[in-house]
Amino acid sequence: MNTLKINSKEVDQPTPRSSYMKAIVCTKYGTPEVLQLRAVEKPKPKEDEVLIEVHATSATSGDARIRRADPSFIRLIFGFTRPRNSILGVVVAGKIVAVGAKVTKFKVGDEVYGSKDMSFGAYATYTCMPQDGALALKPEQMSYEEAAAIPFGATAALHFLRRASIQVRQKVLIYGASGAIGTAAIQIAKSMGADVTAVCSSRNIQLVKRLGADRVIDYTKETVFRSSDKYDVVFETVGKSTLSQNLKSVKSSGILLLASADIPQTIRALWLSMIGRKKINTDLVNVSAEDLRYLNTLVETGQLQAVIDKRYPLDQMAEAHRYVDTGRKRGNVVVYMRR
């Protein structure tokens, strides 16, 4: 019987050691302390799957909401006392080390990144993904950690901005411009030719300017939603302003994008869209490999860069979540695997 050290403790495991891996297990819903480093069995790829040696992942606001069961009804979907898939994590960046018998799109040695969406499992040193999932080759100029800072925010930003059919020189307001979605939205909107106004706090003004914002509104010092300011697109990325406030700034023929709408807000948005001229979009984001390849093009042409606030090793996942819970992260929080 071999032993594997986890958090300075020895965990008995059968030989061979290579059949086990390190993973962060969500033992129950709650505070970051419920995330525990454990030795678990390494997954094996099905015939249409690839096995990825994970080099980096991301601690996202979405992961944190699942961990604390926010809102509480998600227990009916993911498990009542704890998530059925106890290994959380959506974002993957790593190297393919094995492929199933029917895999034709990837090969062993490919450096990839992507999103596992609601199947989770990225908080581990190995994970499996279907070859037809939201998986793409990693841009060569990006490190694994940089690649892990792309899928969560950038895919959401791309999804919503496409719904708005951005035209050159259209005025776009991005509320929550310093977050994972917001930092990507600035860059993607600029790549579409938009005139971007970013809303953030004083500490993030230089960041959003560097990313390409044409104008910045410091919400700690200025009124954001003024009746005199109208935009073709208002993109609320963090759910910290009201529906009425946002609609006040949308042109009569414009569109409001809500990336973090709760159920009551979504219902009200649907009703207002039906009876008014202003459109409101509250879509759920479905990530695809095609989206990732599009983002690769933006990365390769210098129009999209990763924004990383903090980096943590896997065994400090609880600390990463604690920081995410503050609501003050800039861009992304990346978690790397110690080799």
Short mmCIF file of C-alpha atoms in Angstrom, two decimals:
data_model
loop_
_atom_site.label_atom_id
_atom_site.label_comp_id
_atom_site.label_asym_id
_atom_site.label_seq_id
_atom_site.Cartn_x
_atom_site.Cartn_y
_atom_site.Cartn_z
CA MET A 1 0.00 0.00 0.00
CA ASN A 2 1.42 3.40 -1.00
CA THR A 3 0.75 6.73 0.67
CA LEU A 4 0.09 10.15 -0.84
CA LYS A 5 0.63 13.33 1.19
CA ILE A 6 -2.35 15.69 1.14
CA ASN A 7 -2.13 18.81 3.32
CA SER A 8 0.81 17.22 5.15
CA LYS A 9 -1.23 14.09 5.93
CA GLU A 10 -0.56 10.67 4.51
CA VAL A 11 -3.48 9.10 2.69
CA ASP A 12 -3.43 5.34 2.09
CA GLN A 13 -3.92 4.36 -1.51
CA PRO A 14 -3.48 1.18 -3.49
CA THR A 15 -0.62 0.63 -5.89
CA PRO A 16 -0.04 1.97 -8.51
CA ARG A 17 0.15 5.59 -7.38
CA SER A 18 -0.48 6.82 -10.95
CA SER A 19 -4.10 5.66 -10.69
CA TYR A 20 -4.78 8.49 -8.25
CA MET A 21 -4.73 12.27 -8.59
CA LYS A 22 -5.12 15.38 -6.46
CA ALA A 23 -8.47 17.18 -6.53
CA ILE A 24 -10.41 19.78 -4.60
CA VAL A 25 -13.58 18.18 -3.24
CA CYS A 26 -16.61 20.23 -2.19
CA THR A 27 -17.64 18.37 0.97
CA LYS A 28 -20.89 20.34 1.38
CA TYR A 29 -22.36 23.72 0.49
CA GLY A 30 -20.95 26.61 2.47
CA THR A 31 -17.94 28.82 3.08
CA PRO A 32 -14.62 28.32 1.24
CA GLU A 33 -13.45 25.91 3.97
CA VAL A 34 -15.74 23.22 2.54
CA LEU A 35 -13.23 22.87 -0.33
CA GLN A 36 -10.79 20.14 0.69
CA LEU A 37 -7.74 18.73 -1.09
CA ARG A 38 -8.11 14.96 -1.49
CA ALA A 39 -6.57 12.02 -3.30
CA VAL A 40 -9.17 10.61 -5.70
CA GLU A 41 -9.20 8.12 -8.53
CA LYS A 42 -7.94 9.46 -11.84
CA PRO A 43 -10.65 9.42 -14.55
CA LYS A 44 -10.36 7.29 -17.68
CA PRO A 45 -11.48 8.71 -21.04
CA LYS A 46 -14.44 7.16 -22.83
CA GLU A 47 -14.08 6.29 -26.50
CA ASP A 48 -15.04 9.84 -27.59
CA GLU A 49 -13.16 11.66 -24.81
CA VAL A 50 -9.68 12.99 -24.15
CA LEU A 51 -7.84 12.87 -20.83
CA ILE A 52 -6.29 16.25 -19.97
CA GLU A 53 -3.44 16.79 -17.54
CA VAL A 54 -4.66 20.07 -16.06
CA HIS A 55 -1.99 22.77 -15.66
CA ALA A 56 -4.30 25.63 -14.66
CA THR A 57 -7.93 26.38 -13.91
CA SER A 58 -9.85 29.41 -12.69
CA ALA A 59 -11.79 30.21 -9.52
CA THR A 60 -14.81 31.99 -10.96
CA SER A 61 -17.80 33.78 -9.46
CA GLY A 62 -19.94 31.01 -10.95
CA ASP A 63 -17.92 28.34 -9.12
CA ALA A 64 -18.30 30.30 -5.88
CA ARG A 65 -22.07 30.55 -6.27
CA ILE A 66 -22.35 26.78 -6.75
CA ARG A 67 -20.14 26.21 -3.69
CA ARG A 68 -22.38 28.30 -1.45
CA ALA A 69 -25.67 27.22 -3.12
CA ASP A 70 -26.58 30.74 -4.23
CA PRO A 71 -29.47 30.88 -4.99
CA SER A 72 -30.68 28.05 -2.78
CA PHE A 73 -32.86 26.41 -5.45
CA ILE A 74 -29.73 25.16 -7.23
CA ARG A 75 -29.72 22.38 -4.61
CA LEU A 76 -32.63 20.87 -6.56
CA ILE A 77 -30.45 20.81 -9.67
CA PHE A 78 -26.95 19.95 -8.43
CA GLY A 79 -27.62 18.07 -5.20
CA PHE A 80 -29.40 18.84 -1.96
CA THR A 81 -26.63 18.74 0.67
CA ARG A 82 -23.62 19.02 -1.66
CA PRO A 83 -22.94 18.98 -5.40
CA ARG A 84 -23.39 15.52 -6.91
CA ASN A 85 -20.15 16.08 -8.77
CA SER A 86 -18.10 17.04 -5.75
CA ILE A 87 -15.15 18.24 -7.87
CA LEU A 88 -16.14 21.72 -8.99
CA GLY A 89 -14.44 23.89 -11.59
CA VAL A 90 -15.36 24.74 -15.16
CA VAL A 91 -12.23 26.17 -16.80
CA VAL A 92 -9.50 23.84 -18.08
CA ALA A 93 -6.06 24.55 -19.52
CA GLY A 94 -3.65 21.67 -19.98
CA LYS A 95 -2.14 18.94 -22.13
CA ILE A 96 -3.86 15.88 -23.60
CA VAL A 97 -2.21 12.72 -22.25
CA ALA A 98 -4.64 10.05 -23.53
CA VAL A 99 -7.45 9.78 -26.08
CA GLY A 100 -10.40 7.45 -26.55
CA ALA A 101 -10.61 4.98 -29.43
CA LYS A 102 -12.93 7.19 -31.51
CA VAL A 103 -11.18 10.53 -30.98
CA THR A 104 -10.07 12.15 -34.25
CA LYS A 105 -10.00 15.89 -33.48
CA PHE A 106 -7.18 15.84 -30.93
CA LYS A 107 -4.04 13.84 -30.23
CA VAL A 108 -1.77 13.11 -27.29
CA GLY A 109 0.48 16.09 -26.65
CA ASP A 110 -1.99 18.77 -27.81
CA GLU A 111 -2.06 21.82 -25.54
CA VAL A 112 -5.72 22.74 -25.07
CA TYR A 113 -8.08 24.90 -23.08
CA GLY A 114 -11.82 25.07 -22.70
CA SER A 115 -14.92 24.93 -20.54
CA LYS A 116 -16.51 21.90 -18.90
CA ASP A 117 -19.69 23.94 -18.30
CA MET A 118 -22.04 22.28 -15.80
CA SER A 119 -20.27 18.93 -15.87
CA PHE A 120 -17.56 20.47 -13.60
CA GLY A 121 -14.44 18.51 -12.65
CA ALA A 122 -11.72 21.06 -13.45
CA TYR A 123 -10.43 21.42 -9.87
CA ALA A 124 -8.18 18.42 -10.33
CA THR A 125 -4.85 17.46 -11.83
CA TYR A 126 -6.63 15.39 -14.50
CA THR A 127 -10.04 15.62 -16.14
CA CYS A 128 -11.84 14.17 -19.17
CA MET A 129 -13.69 16.09 -21.87
CA PRO A 130 -15.56 14.97 -25.00
CA GLN A 131 -13.76 15.82 -28.23
CA ASP A 132 -16.90 17.66 -29.40
CA GLY A 133 -17.11 19.73 -26.23
CA ALA A 134 -16.05 23.34 -25.67
CA LEU A 135 -12.39 22.52 -26.23
CA ALA A 136 -9.80 24.11 -28.52
CA LEU A 137 -6.06 24.24 -29.04
CA LYS A 138 -4.42 26.80 -26.76
CA PRO A 139 -2.95 29.85 -28.51
CA GLU A 140 0.80 29.25 -28.72
CA GLN A 141 1.74 32.65 -27.29
CA MET A 142 -0.31 32.10 -24.14
CA SER A 143 0.81 30.25 -21.03
CA TYR A 144 -1.55 27.75 -19.43
CA GLU A 145 -2.35 30.27 -16.71
CA GLU A 146 -3.19 32.95 -19.27
CA ALA A 147 -5.34 30.48 -21.19
CA ALA A 148 -7.23 29.67 -17.99
CA ALA A 149 -8.16 33.36 -17.74
CA ILE A 150 -10.03 33.35 -21.07
CA PRO A 151 -12.99 30.88 -21.17
CA PHE A 152 -15.24 32.06 -18.32
CA GLY A 153 -15.42 35.81 -18.94
CA ALA A 154 -14.60 36.05 -22.62
CA THR A 155 -17.12 33.45 -23.79
CA ALA A 156 -19.91 35.18 -21.85
CA ALA A 157 -18.90 38.58 -23.19
CA LEU A 158 -18.78 37.26 -26.75
CA HIS A 159 -22.17 35.57 -26.39
CA PHE A 160 -23.98 38.71 -25.23
CA LEU A 161 -22.23 41.17 -27.54
CA ARG A 162 -23.13 38.98 -30.50
CA ARG A 163 -26.77 39.15 -29.39
CA ALA A 164 -26.49 42.94 -29.64
CA SER A 165 -25.16 42.78 -33.23
CA ILE A 166 -22.64 45.52 -32.48
CA GLN A 167 -22.08 47.97 -35.33
CA VAL A 168 -19.03 50.19 -35.90
CA ARG A 169 -19.10 53.39 -33.79
CA GLN A 170 -22.12 52.27 -31.73
CA LYS A 171 -22.00 53.48 -28.13
CA VAL A 172 -21.63 50.67 -25.59
CA LEU A 173 -21.75 51.06 -21.80
CA ILE A 174 -20.17 48.25 -19.79
CA TYR A 175 -21.14 48.14 -16.11
CA GLY A 176 -18.72 46.08 -14.01
CA ALA A 177 -15.93 46.68 -16.51
CA SER A 178 -13.12 45.41 -14.28
CA GLY A 179 -14.49 41.89 -13.70
CA ALA A 180 -13.91 38.70 -15.68
CA ILE A 181 -16.73 39.42 -18.13
CA GLY A 182 -16.21 43.17 -18.15
CA THR A 183 -12.49 43.14 -18.98
CA ALA A 184 -13.17 40.76 -21.87
CA ALA A 185 -16.23 42.75 -23.00
CA ILE A 186 -14.20 45.95 -23.36
CA GLN A 187 -11.72 44.23 -25.65
CA ILE A 188 -14.28 42.29 -27.70
CA ALA A 189 -16.54 45.34 -28.15
CA LYS A 190 -13.53 47.35 -29.34
CA SER A 191 -12.66 44.59 -31.80
CA MET A 192 -16.19 45.01 -33.21
CA GLY A 193 -15.62 48.73 -33.69
CA ALA A 194 -17.69 50.02 -30.75
CA ASP A 195 -17.19 53.22 -28.77
CA VAL A 196 -16.86 51.89 -25.21
CA THR A 197 -17.67 53.58 -21.90
CA ALA A 198 -16.51 51.54 -18.93
CA VAL A 199 -17.99 51.76 -15.42
CA CYS A 200 -15.66 50.84 -12.55
CA SER A 201 -14.21 52.14 -9.28
CA SER A 202 -11.23 54.49 -8.95
CA ARG A 203 -8.74 51.67 -8.40
CA ASN A 204 -9.54 50.11 -11.79
CA ILE A 205 -9.56 53.17 -14.06
CA GLN A 206 -6.07 52.61 -15.45
CA LEU A 207 -6.80 48.93 -16.08
CA VAL A 208 -9.92 49.55 -18.19
CA LYS A 209 -8.19 52.36 -20.10
CA ARG A 210 -5.32 50.03 -20.91
CA LEU A 211 -7.80 47.49 -22.25
CA GLY A 212 -9.20 50.07 -24.68
CA ALA A 213 -12.09 51.89 -22.98
CA ASP A 214 -12.73 55.23 -24.69
CA ARG A 215 -14.30 56.76 -21.59
CA VAL A 216 -14.52 55.75 -17.94
CA ILE A 217 -17.18 56.50 -15.34
CA ASP A 218 -15.98 56.15 -11.76
CA TYR A 219 -19.14 55.01 -9.98
CA THR A 220 -17.70 56.06 -6.60
CA LYS A 221 -17.57 59.70 -7.73
CA GLU A 222 -20.02 60.11 -10.61
CA THR A 223 -23.64 59.34 -11.43
CA VAL A 224 -23.61 56.43 -13.85
CA PHE A 225 -27.15 56.46 -15.18
CA ARG A 226 -27.94 59.98 -16.36
CA SER A 227 -31.00 60.65 -18.49
CA SER A 228 -28.88 62.77 -20.83
CA ASP A 229 -26.54 59.84 -21.66
CA LYS A 230 -27.96 57.27 -24.05
CA TYR A 231 -26.27 54.16 -25.40
CA ASP A 232 -27.00 51.71 -28.19
CA VAL A 233 -26.00 48.89 -25.87
CA VAL A 234 -25.85 48.72 -22.07
CA PHE A 235 -24.07 45.60 -20.81
CA GLU A 236 -24.59 44.89 -17.09
CA THR A 237 -22.05 42.19 -16.24
CA VAL A 238 -22.21 41.92 -12.44
CA GLY A 239 -25.83 42.31 -11.33
CA LYS A 240 -25.18 45.30 -9.07
CA SER A 241 -27.48 47.86 -10.74
CA THR A 242 -31.25 47.76 -11.18
CA LEU A 243 -33.23 47.06 -14.32
CA SER A 244 -34.77 50.54 -14.20
CA GLN A 245 -31.38 52.22 -13.87
CA ASN A 246 -30.00 50.39 -16.87
CA LEU A 247 -33.03 50.97 -19.08
CA LYS A 248 -32.78 54.70 -18.39
CA SER A 249 -29.51 54.75 -20.34
CA VAL A 250 -30.61 52.60 -23.30
CA LYS A 251 -31.67 54.35 -26.50
CA SER A 252 -35.27 53.80 -27.56
CA SER A 253 -34.13 51.29 -30.20
CA GLY A 254 -31.25 49.94 -28.15
CA ILE A 255 -30.62 46.75 -26.17
CA LEU A 256 -29.85 45.92 -22.56
CA LEU A 257 -27.67 42.87 -21.89
CA LEU A 258 -27.90 41.27 -18.46
CA ALA A 259 -25.20 38.70 -17.74
CA SER A 260 -26.11 38.15 -14.08
CA ALA A 261 -29.89 38.49 -13.93
CA ASP A 262 -31.71 36.60 -11.17
CA ILE A 263 -35.09 34.92 -11.75
CA PRO A 264 -37.32 37.90 -10.77
CA GLN A 265 -35.22 40.22 -12.92
CA THR A 266 -35.36 37.80 -15.83
CA ILE A 267 -39.16 37.53 -15.65
CA ARG A 268 -39.54 41.30 -15.49
CA ALA A 269 -37.07 41.73 -18.37
CA LEU A 270 -39.09 39.36 -20.57
CA TRP A 271 -42.27 41.31 -19.86
CA LEU A 272 -40.69 44.70 -20.52
CA SER A 273 -39.19 43.40 -23.77
CA MET A 274 -42.66 42.31 -24.92
CA ILE A 275 -44.40 45.62 -24.20
CA GLY A 276 -41.60 48.10 -24.99
CA ARG A 277 -39.30 49.04 -27.85
CA LYS A 278 -36.11 48.42 -25.92
CA LYS A 279 -34.78 44.89 -26.11
CA ILE A 280 -33.49 43.06 -23.04
CA ASN A 281 -31.38 39.91 -23.25
CA THR A 282 -30.84 37.56 -20.29
CA ASP A 283 -29.62 34.46 -22.12
CA LEU A 284 -27.86 31.52 -20.55
CA VAL A 285 -24.40 31.19 -22.06
CA ASN A 286 -23.60 28.03 -24.02
CA VAL A 287 -19.89 27.77 -24.74
CA SER A 288 -18.73 26.07 -27.93
CA ALA A 289 -15.42 25.12 -29.51
CA GLU A 290 -16.25 27.56 -32.30
CA ASP A 291 -16.42 30.40 -29.74
CA LEU A 292 -12.98 29.45 -28.40
CA ARG A 293 -11.49 29.37 -31.90
CA TYR A 294 -12.95 32.85 -32.53
CA LEU A 295 -11.34 34.07 -29.30
CA ASN A 296 -8.07 32.46 -30.41
CA THR A 297 -8.14 34.72 -33.47
CA LEU A 298 -8.55 37.78 -31.25
CA VAL A 299 -5.68 36.63 -29.03
CA GLU A 300 -3.42 35.94 -32.00
CA THR A 301 -4.11 39.36 -33.52
CA GLY A 302 -3.49 41.18 -30.26
CA GLN A 303 -7.12 42.21 -29.73
CA LEU A 304 -7.69 40.12 -26.60
CA GLN A 305 -5.38 39.63 -23.65
CA ALA A 306 -5.79 37.67 -20.45
CA VAL A 307 -6.41 39.70 -17.31
CA ILE A 308 -5.20 37.92 -14.16
CA ASP A 309 -5.65 39.47 -10.74
CA LYS A 310 -4.22 36.75 -8.48
CA ARG A 311 -2.71 33.28 -8.79
CA TYR A 312 -3.05 30.48 -6.23
CA PRO A 313 -1.75 26.87 -6.13
CA LEU A 314 -4.39 24.12 -6.09
CA ASP A 315 -3.91 23.45 -2.39
CA GLN A 316 -4.96 27.06 -1.68
CA MET A 317 -8.28 26.84 -3.52
CA ALA A 318 -10.18 27.90 -0.38
CA GLU A 319 -8.12 31.11 -0.30
CA ALA A 320 -8.86 31.69 -3.98
CA HIS A 321 -12.60 31.35 -3.31
CA ARG A 322 -12.36 33.60 -0.28
CA TYR A 323 -10.91 36.32 -2.49
CA VAL A 324 -13.55 35.78 -5.19
CA ASP A 325 -16.25 36.12 -2.51
CA THR A 326 -15.08 39.67 -1.76
CA GLY A 327 -16.47 40.76 -5.13
CA ARG A 328 -13.39 42.89 -5.73
CA LYS A 329 -11.37 40.76 -8.11
CA ARG A 330 -10.05 42.38 -11.27
CA GLY A 331 -10.36 40.08 -14.24
CA ASN A 332 -9.68 36.49 -13.28
CA VAL A 333 -8.34 34.43 -10.38
CA VAL A 334 -6.17 31.61 -11.73
CA VAL A 335 -5.32 28.38 -9.90
CA TYR A 336 -2.26 26.42 -11.00
CA MET A 337 -1.15 22.84 -10.37
CA ARG A 338 2.12 22.22 -8.58
CA ARG A 339 4.18 19.59 -10.37
#
